[in-house]
Amino acid sequence: MVGPSRPQIVLFGSSIVQMSFGHGGWGAILSEVYARKADIILRGYYGWNSTRALEVVDKVFPKDAAVQPSLVVVYFGGNDSMAPHPSGLGPHVPVTQYVDNMKKIALHLQSLSDSTRIIFLSCPPVDEAKVRQNQSPYLSEVIRTNELCKTYSDACVELCQELGLQVVDLFSTLQKADDWETVCFTDGIHLSAQGSKLVAAEVLRVVKEAEWRPSLHWKSMPTEFSEDSPYDLVSADGKKTVNSSEWTYFWEEQWD
C-alpha cells in the first residue's frame, strides 16, 4: 500500500471496463481527471456476464476490507444480452436473471459501508453490421442486436430507479453522437476514443449532480500535496513561485 491514502474509485465490469485504459478509454480519462485526488482501480474481466460477476463480487469487494471504495462504477449486460447458444453454453443470461444478478451485486456493494456510492452503466448499443462482419473463425457466431441491447439497458435503468441508484443510460447516450455506429466503436462493440469521451462525460456529470456528502466531484475533492512551495516553478517576474498542483492545461479536453 502506498500513501497517502486516497479515496478509491473502482471500475467493475466486463471488457468495456477491462479495455477502458486503452484507445483513449474512459477509465484513463477518469484517472487523469482524478489525478492527485482519488485512485482509479480497474477490475475488468473480458467476456464476463453478470452471473460470473456475482460469483466473485465478495472476493473483489470483501466486506472486511480495511478500506472500502468511495465509488464503484459497475458495467455488465452486453455479454448477458447476446442471443443464447443452442448448446446452452456461453455468456447469455435471461433478462430476469440479469436483473436479479445486478440487484444482488448492488446490495452487496451497498453493504460495504454507508459512504460507498454506486453508478451502474447500462448496456450500450452495437454496430450490428460490423459485429456480423467481424465474426471470428475461432468462435461460434456472436449474435448481438440493438433490440436485445435495449431490453437489457431498459431493465438496468428500471432496476436503478427501483433501488435509488445512479445510472448512465449508455444505450441512449452513445446514440446521441452523429454517425454513432461509426465513431463510437472500434469493432462494433468496444468503445473508441470518441465513445469513451461520451461515457466519461456522463459519469462525471452524474458524480457532479449527485447529492452525495462528501461530494466525489473532482473539483470538490482536495488535491494531494497542493501547498505552495519554494521549489515550485518561478514566476516570470522572478519574485515568487507558481503553484502548479491544479493545472489542467495539458488535458486533451477540459472536463467539468
GROMACS .gro file of N, CA and C in nm, residues 146-253:
model
  324
  146ASN      N    1  -2.945  -0.463  -3.146
  146ASN     CA    2  -2.984  -0.347  -3.066
  146ASN      C    3  -3.119  -0.367  -2.999
  147GLU      N    4  -3.200  -0.454  -3.054
  147GLU     CA    5  -3.326  -0.486  -2.986
  147GLU      C    6  -3.297  -0.553  -2.851
  148LEU      N    7  -3.203  -0.648  -2.851
  148LEU     CA    8  -3.165  -0.713  -2.726
  148LEU      C    9  -3.093  -0.614  -2.633
  149CYS      N   10  -3.003  -0.535  -2.689
  149CYS     CA   11  -2.930  -0.438  -2.606
  149CYS      C   12  -3.026  -0.344  -2.534
  150LYS      N   13  -3.127  -0.296  -2.606
  150LYS     CA   14  -3.222  -0.203  -2.545
  150LYS      C   15  -3.301  -0.270  -2.434
  151THR      N   16  -3.338  -0.396  -2.453
  151THR     CA   17  -3.412  -0.468  -2.349
  151THR      C   18  -3.332  -0.473  -2.219
  152TYR      N   19  -3.203  -0.503  -2.230
  152TYR     CA   20  -3.120  -0.516  -2.110
  152TYR      C   21  -3.086  -0.378  -2.054
  153SER      N   22  -3.067  -0.281  -2.140
  153SER     CA   23  -3.042  -0.144  -2.093
  153SER      C   24  -3.162  -0.092  -2.015
  154ASP      N   25  -3.281  -0.108  -2.071
  154ASP     CA   26  -3.403  -0.062  -2.003
  154ASP      C   27  -3.420  -0.132  -1.868
  155ALA      N   28  -3.388  -0.261  -1.865
  155ALA     CA   29  -3.402  -0.337  -1.740
  155ALA      C   30  -3.306  -0.285  -1.634
  156CYS      N   31  -3.185  -0.249  -1.675
  156CYS     CA   32  -3.086  -0.195  -1.580
  156CYS      C   33  -3.131  -0.059  -1.528
  157VAL      N   34  -3.180   0.027  -1.617
  157VAL     CA   35  -3.226   0.159  -1.575
  157VAL      C   36  -3.343   0.147  -1.478
  158GLU      N   37  -3.437   0.058  -1.509
  158GLU     CA   38  -3.553   0.038  -1.421
  158GLU      C   39  -3.510  -0.013  -1.284
  159LEU      N   40  -3.413  -0.106  -1.281
  159LEU     CA   41  -3.363  -0.156  -1.153
  159LEU      C   42  -3.301  -0.043  -1.071
  160CYS      N   43  -3.223   0.041  -1.135
  160CYS     CA   44  -3.159   0.152  -1.063
  160CYS      C   45  -3.262   0.249  -1.008
  161GLN      N   46  -3.366   0.273  -1.083
  161GLN     CA   47  -3.474   0.358  -1.033
  161GLN      C   48  -3.540   0.295  -0.911
  162GLU      N   49  -3.558   0.164  -0.915
  162GLU     CA   50  -3.619   0.092  -0.803
  162GLU      C   51  -3.532   0.100  -0.678
  163LEU      N   52  -3.400   0.088  -0.696
  163LEU     CA   53  -3.308   0.084  -0.583
  163LEU      C   54  -3.255   0.222  -0.543
  164GLY      N   55  -3.289   0.324  -0.620
  164GLY     CA   56  -3.239   0.458  -0.591
  164GLY      C   57  -3.091   0.474  -0.623
  165LEU      N   58  -3.044   0.403  -0.726
  165LEU     CA   59  -2.904   0.412  -0.766
  165LEU      C   60  -2.887   0.508  -0.882
  166GLN      N   61  -2.769   0.564  -0.892
  166GLN     CA   62  -2.735   0.645  -1.008
  166GLN      C   63  -2.706   0.553  -1.127
  167VAL      N   64  -2.747   0.595  -1.247
  167VAL     CA   65  -2.727   0.512  -1.365
  167VAL      C   66  -2.696   0.601  -1.485
  168VAL      N   67  -2.609   0.552  -1.571
  168VAL     CA   68  -2.583   0.613  -1.701
  168VAL      C   69  -2.645   0.522  -1.806
  169ASP      N   70  -2.740   0.575  -1.880
  169ASP     CA   71  -2.807   0.501  -1.987
  169ASP      C   72  -2.718   0.507  -2.111
  170LEU      N   73  -2.630   0.407  -2.124
  170LEU     CA   74  -2.537   0.408  -2.237
  170LEU      C   75  -2.608   0.385  -2.369
  171PHE      N   76  -2.718   0.312  -2.367
  171PHE     CA   77  -2.789   0.285  -2.492
  171PHE      C   78  -2.835   0.417  -2.555
  172SER      N   79  -2.882   0.508  -2.474
  172SER     CA   80  -2.925   0.639  -2.526
  172SER      C   81  -2.808   0.733  -2.546
  173THR      N   82  -2.713   0.732  -2.454
  173THR     CA   83  -2.601   0.827  -2.458
  173THR      C   84  -2.521   0.816  -2.586
  174LEU      N   85  -2.482   0.695  -2.624
  174LEU     CA   86  -2.396   0.680  -2.741
  174LEU      C   87  -2.469   0.716  -2.870
  175GLN      N   88  -2.599   0.693  -2.872
  175GLN     CA   89  -2.673   0.721  -2.995
  175GLN      C   90  -2.700   0.870  -3.017
  176LYS      N   91  -2.663   0.952  -2.921
  176LYS     CA   92  -2.674   1.097  -2.939
  176LYS      C   93  -2.566   1.152  -3.031
  177ALA      N   94  -2.459   1.075  -3.049
  177ALA     CA   95  -2.349   1.121  -3.135
  177ALA      C   96  -2.389   1.108  -3.282
  178ASP      N   97  -2.346   1.204  -3.362
  178ASP     CA   98  -2.367   1.193  -3.506
  178ASP      C   99  -2.288   1.073  -3.559
  179ASP      N  100  -2.352   0.994  -3.645
  179ASP     CA  101  -2.287   0.877  -3.705
  179ASP      C  102  -2.230   0.785  -3.597
  180TRP      N  103  -2.310   0.764  -3.491
  180TRP     CA  104  -2.262   0.694  -3.372
  180TRP      C  105  -2.209   0.555  -3.400
  181GLU      N  106  -2.268   0.484  -3.494
  181GLU     CA  107  -2.222   0.348  -3.521
  181GLU      C  108  -2.078   0.346  -3.570
  182THR      N  109  -2.039   0.451  -3.641
  182THR     CA  110  -1.903   0.458  -3.694
  182THR      C  111  -1.805   0.514  -3.593
  183VAL      N  112  -1.847   0.620  -3.520
  183VAL     CA  113  -1.749   0.693  -3.438
  183VAL      C  114  -1.734   0.638  -3.295
  184CYS      N  115  -1.830   0.562  -3.246
  184CYS     CA  116  -1.827   0.524  -3.104
  184CYS      C  117  -1.759   0.391  -3.076
  185PHE      N  118  -1.729   0.313  -3.180
  185PHE     CA  119  -1.678   0.178  -3.157
  185PHE      C  120  -1.552   0.152  -3.239
  186THR      N  121  -1.471   0.059  -3.188
  186THR     CA  122  -1.355   0.011  -3.264
  186THR      C  123  -1.390  -0.109  -3.350
  187ASP      N  124  -1.482  -0.190  -3.302
  187ASP     CA  125  -1.515  -0.316  -3.371
  187ASP      C  126  -1.665  -0.343  -3.374
  188GLY      N  127  -1.742  -0.241  -3.348
  188GLY     CA  128  -1.886  -0.256  -3.342
  188GLY      C  129  -1.939  -0.279  -3.203
  189ILE      N  130  -1.851  -0.314  -3.109
  189ILE     CA  131  -1.892  -0.346  -2.971
  189ILE      C  132  -1.814  -0.262  -2.871
  190HIS      N  133  -1.682  -0.262  -2.883
  190HIS     CA  134  -1.597  -0.196  -2.784
  190HIS      C  135  -1.575  -0.049  -2.821
  191LEU      N  136  -1.550   0.031  -2.719
  191LEU     CA  137  -1.553   0.176  -2.736
  191LEU      C  138  -1.428   0.232  -2.801
  192SER      N  139  -1.448   0.323  -2.893
  192SER     CA  140  -1.341   0.406  -2.947
  192SER      C  141  -1.312   0.520  -2.850
  193ALA      N  142  -1.212   0.601  -2.885
  193ALA     CA  143  -1.181   0.717  -2.801
  193ALA      C  144  -1.302   0.810  -2.792
  194GLN      N  145  -1.372   0.830  -2.904
  194GLN     CA  146  -1.488   0.918  -2.902
  194GLN      C  147  -1.600   0.859  -2.817
  195GLY      N  148  -1.623   0.729  -2.829
  195GLY     CA  149  -1.724   0.665  -2.746
  195GLY      C  150  -1.690   0.677  -2.598
  196SER      N  151  -1.562   0.660  -2.566
  196SER     CA  152  -1.519   0.671  -2.427
  196SER      C  153  -1.537   0.812  -2.373
  197LYS      N  154  -1.516   0.913  -2.457
  197LYS     CA  155  -1.537   1.051  -2.411
  197LYS      C  156  -1.682   1.072  -2.369
  198LEU      N  157  -1.775   1.012  -2.445
  198LEU     CA  158  -1.916   1.026  -2.409
  198LEU      C  159  -1.946   0.957  -2.276
  199VAL      N  160  -1.886   0.840  -2.254
  199VAL     CA  161  -1.907   0.768  -2.128
  199VAL      C  162  -1.847   0.847  -2.012
  200ALA      N  163  -1.724   0.894  -2.028
  200ALA     CA  164  -1.659   0.971  -1.922
  200ALA      C  165  -1.739   1.096  -1.888
  201ALA      N  166  -1.788   1.165  -1.990
  201ALA     CA  167  -1.865   1.287  -1.967
  201ALA      C  168  -1.990   1.258  -1.886
  202GLU      N  169  -2.058   1.147  -1.915
  202GLU     CA  170  -2.179   1.112  -1.842
  202GLU      C  171  -2.148   1.070  -1.699
  203VAL      N  172  -2.042   0.995  -1.679
  203VAL     CA  173  -2.004   0.956  -1.543
  203VAL      C  174  -1.971   1.081  -1.461
  204LEU      N  175  -1.894   1.171  -1.518
  204LEU     CA  176  -1.859   1.294  -1.447
  204LEU      C  177  -1.982   1.380  -1.419
  205ARG      N  178  -2.075   1.384  -1.514
  205ARG     CA  179  -2.199   1.460  -1.491
  205ARG      C  180  -2.277   1.402  -1.375
  206VAL      N  181  -2.292   1.270  -1.373
  206VAL     CA  182  -2.368   1.206  -1.265
  206VAL      C  183  -2.303   1.234  -1.130
  207VAL      N  184  -2.170   1.222  -1.125
  207VAL     CA  185  -2.099   1.247  -0.998
  207VAL      C  186  -2.118   1.391  -0.954
  208LYS      N  187  -2.113   1.484  -1.048
  208LYS     CA  188  -2.128   1.625  -1.013
  208LYS      C  189  -2.269   1.655  -0.961
  209GLU      N  190  -2.370   1.595  -1.025
  209GLU     CA  191  -2.508   1.626  -0.990
  209GLU      C  192  -2.560   1.546  -0.871
  210ALA      N  193  -2.495   1.438  -0.837
  210ALA     CA  194  -2.541   1.356  -0.725
  210ALA      C  195  -2.530   1.433  -0.594
  211GLU      N  196  -2.626   1.417  -0.510
  211GLU     CA  197  -2.626   1.487  -0.381
  211GLU      C  198  -2.558   1.400  -0.276
  212TRP      N  199  -2.431   1.368  -0.301
  212TRP     CA  200  -2.353   1.285  -0.211
  212TRP      C  201  -2.273   1.374  -0.118
  213ARG      N  202  -2.265   1.334   0.008
  213ARG     CA  203  -2.184   1.404   0.106
  213ARG      C  204  -2.091   1.303   0.172
  214PRO      N  205  -1.960   1.319   0.156
  214PRO     CA  206  -1.896   1.427   0.082
  214PRO      C  207  -1.910   1.409  -0.069
  215SER      N  208  -1.901   1.520  -0.141
  215SER     CA  209  -1.908   1.514  -0.285
  215SER      C  210  -1.786   1.440  -0.340
  216LEU      N  211  -1.808   1.362  -0.447
  216LEU     CA  212  -1.698   1.295  -0.515
  216LEU      C  213  -1.664   1.361  -0.648
  217HIS      N  214  -1.723   1.479  -0.671
  217HIS     CA  215  -1.687   1.554  -0.792
  217HIS      C  216  -1.543   1.600  -0.779
  218TRP      N  217  -1.467   1.585  -0.885
  218TRP     CA  218  -1.323   1.607  -0.874
  218TRP      C  219  -1.287   1.749  -0.828
  219LYS      N  220  -1.368   1.847  -0.867
  219LYS     CA  221  -1.338   1.984  -0.826
  219LYS      C  222  -1.364   2.007  -0.677
  220SER      N  223  -1.441   1.919  -0.616
  220SER     CA  224  -1.475   1.934  -0.474
  220SER      C  225  -1.379   1.859  -0.383
  221MET      N  226  -1.289   1.779  -0.441
  221MET     CA  227  -1.201   1.695  -0.361
  221MET      C  228  -1.065   1.762  -0.342
  222PRO      N  229  -1.003   1.742  -0.228
  222PRO     CA  230  -0.872   1.802  -0.205
  222PRO      C  231  -0.766   1.744  -0.297
  223THR      N  232  -0.671   1.828  -0.334
  223THR     CA  233  -0.559   1.785  -0.418
  223THR      C  234  -0.441   1.752  -0.328
  224GLU      N  235  -0.383   1.637  -0.350
  224GLU     CA  236  -0.276   1.589  -0.263
  224GLU      C  237  -0.150   1.674  -0.276
  225PHE      N  238  -0.093   1.711  -0.161
  225PHE     CA  239   0.031   1.790  -0.155
  225PHE      C  240   0.019   1.917  -0.242
  226SER      N  241  -0.085   1.994  -0.216
  226SER     CA  242  -0.111   2.111  -0.300
  226SER      C  243  -0.061   2.242  -0.238
  227GLU      N  244   0.012   2.232  -0.129
  227GLU     CA  245   0.059   2.354  -0.064
  227GLU      C  246   0.166   2.424  -0.148
  228ASP      N  247   0.176   2.554  -0.131
  228ASP     CA  248   0.279   2.631  -0.201
  228ASP      C  249   0.417   2.586  -0.154
  229SER      N  250   0.514   2.597  -0.245
  229SER     CA  251   0.650   2.555  -0.211
  229SER      C  252   0.751   2.645  -0.280
  230PRO      N  253   0.864   2.671  -0.215
  230PRO     CA  254   0.970   2.747  -0.282
  230PRO      C  255   1.033   2.669  -0.396
  231TYR      N  256   1.001   2.541  -0.408
  231TYR     CA  257   1.055   2.457  -0.514
  231TYR      C  258   0.963   2.453  -0.636
  232ASP      N  259   0.849   2.524  -0.631
  232ASP     CA  260   0.763   2.535  -0.749
  232ASP      C  261   0.834   2.615  -0.858
  233LEU      N  262   0.775   2.614  -0.978
  233LEU     CA  263   0.830   2.693  -1.088
  233LEU      C  264   0.828   2.842  -1.052
  234VAL      N  265   0.926   2.913  -1.102
  234VAL     CA  266   0.941   3.055  -1.069
  234VAL      C  267   0.860   3.138  -1.168
  235SER      N  268   0.792   3.239  -1.116
  235SER     CA  269   0.710   3.327  -1.199
  235SER      C  270   0.797   3.410  -1.293
  236ALA      N  271   0.730   3.469  -1.394
  236ALA     CA  272   0.803   3.545  -1.496
  236ALA      C  273   0.880   3.663  -1.437
  237ASP      N  274   0.827   3.722  -1.329
  237ASP     CA  275   0.897   3.838  -1.270
  237ASP      C  276   1.009   3.797  -1.177
  238GLY      N  277   1.021   3.667  -1.155
  238GLY     CA  278   1.131   3.616  -1.073
  238GLY      C  279   1.118   3.641  -0.925
  239LYS      N  280   0.999   3.685  -0.880
  239LYS     CA  281   0.984   3.725  -0.741
  239LYS      C  282   0.912   3.622  -0.655
  240LYS      N  283   0.853   3.521  -0.716
  240LYS     CA  284   0.776   3.422  -0.640
  240LYS      C  285   0.769   3.292  -0.719
  241THR      N  286   0.713   3.191  -0.658
  241THR     CA  287   0.690   3.065  -0.729
  241THR      C  288   0.541   3.052  -0.761
  242VAL      N  289   0.512   2.967  -0.857
  242VAL     CA  290   0.376   2.947  -0.904
  242VAL      C  291   0.335   2.802  -0.877
  243ASN      N  292   0.227   2.786  -0.801
  243ASN     CA  293   0.177   2.653  -0.765
  243ASN      C  294   0.108   2.590  -0.886
  244SER      N  295   0.155   2.473  -0.928
  244SER     CA  296   0.102   2.407  -1.048
  244SER      C  297   0.010   2.289  -1.015
  245SER      N  298  -0.025   2.272  -0.889
  245SER     CA  299  -0.095   2.149  -0.849
  245SER      C  300  -0.235   2.138  -0.907
  246GLU      N  301  -0.295   2.251  -0.949
  246GLU     CA  302  -0.431   2.246  -1.003
  246GLU      C  303  -0.433   2.266  -1.156
  247TRP      N  304  -0.320   2.268  -1.219
  247TRP     CA  305  -0.316   2.292  -1.363
  247TRP      C  306  -0.379   2.176  -1.441
  248THR      N  307  -0.455   2.211  -1.544
  248THR     CA  308  -0.516   2.109  -1.632
  248THR      C  309  -0.498   2.145  -1.779
  249TYR      N  310  -0.412   2.241  -1.809
  249TYR     CA  311  -0.398   2.287  -1.947
  249TYR      C  312  -0.356   2.175  -2.042
  250PHE      N  313  -0.289   2.072  -1.988
  250PHE     CA  314  -0.235   1.964  -2.070
  250PHE      C  315  -0.339   1.857  -2.103
  251TRP      N  316  -0.460   1.868  -2.046
  251TRP     CA  317  -0.566   1.773  -2.081
  251TRP      C  318  -0.605   1.792  -2.226
  252GLU      N  319  -0.635   1.683  -2.292
  252GLU     CA  320  -0.685   1.692  -2.429
  252GLU      C  321  -0.819   1.763  -2.435
  253GLU      N  322  -0.900   1.743  -2.330
  253GLU     CA  323  -1.029   1.808  -2.319
  253GLU      C  324  -1.045   1.859  -2.177
   0.00000   0.00000   0.00000
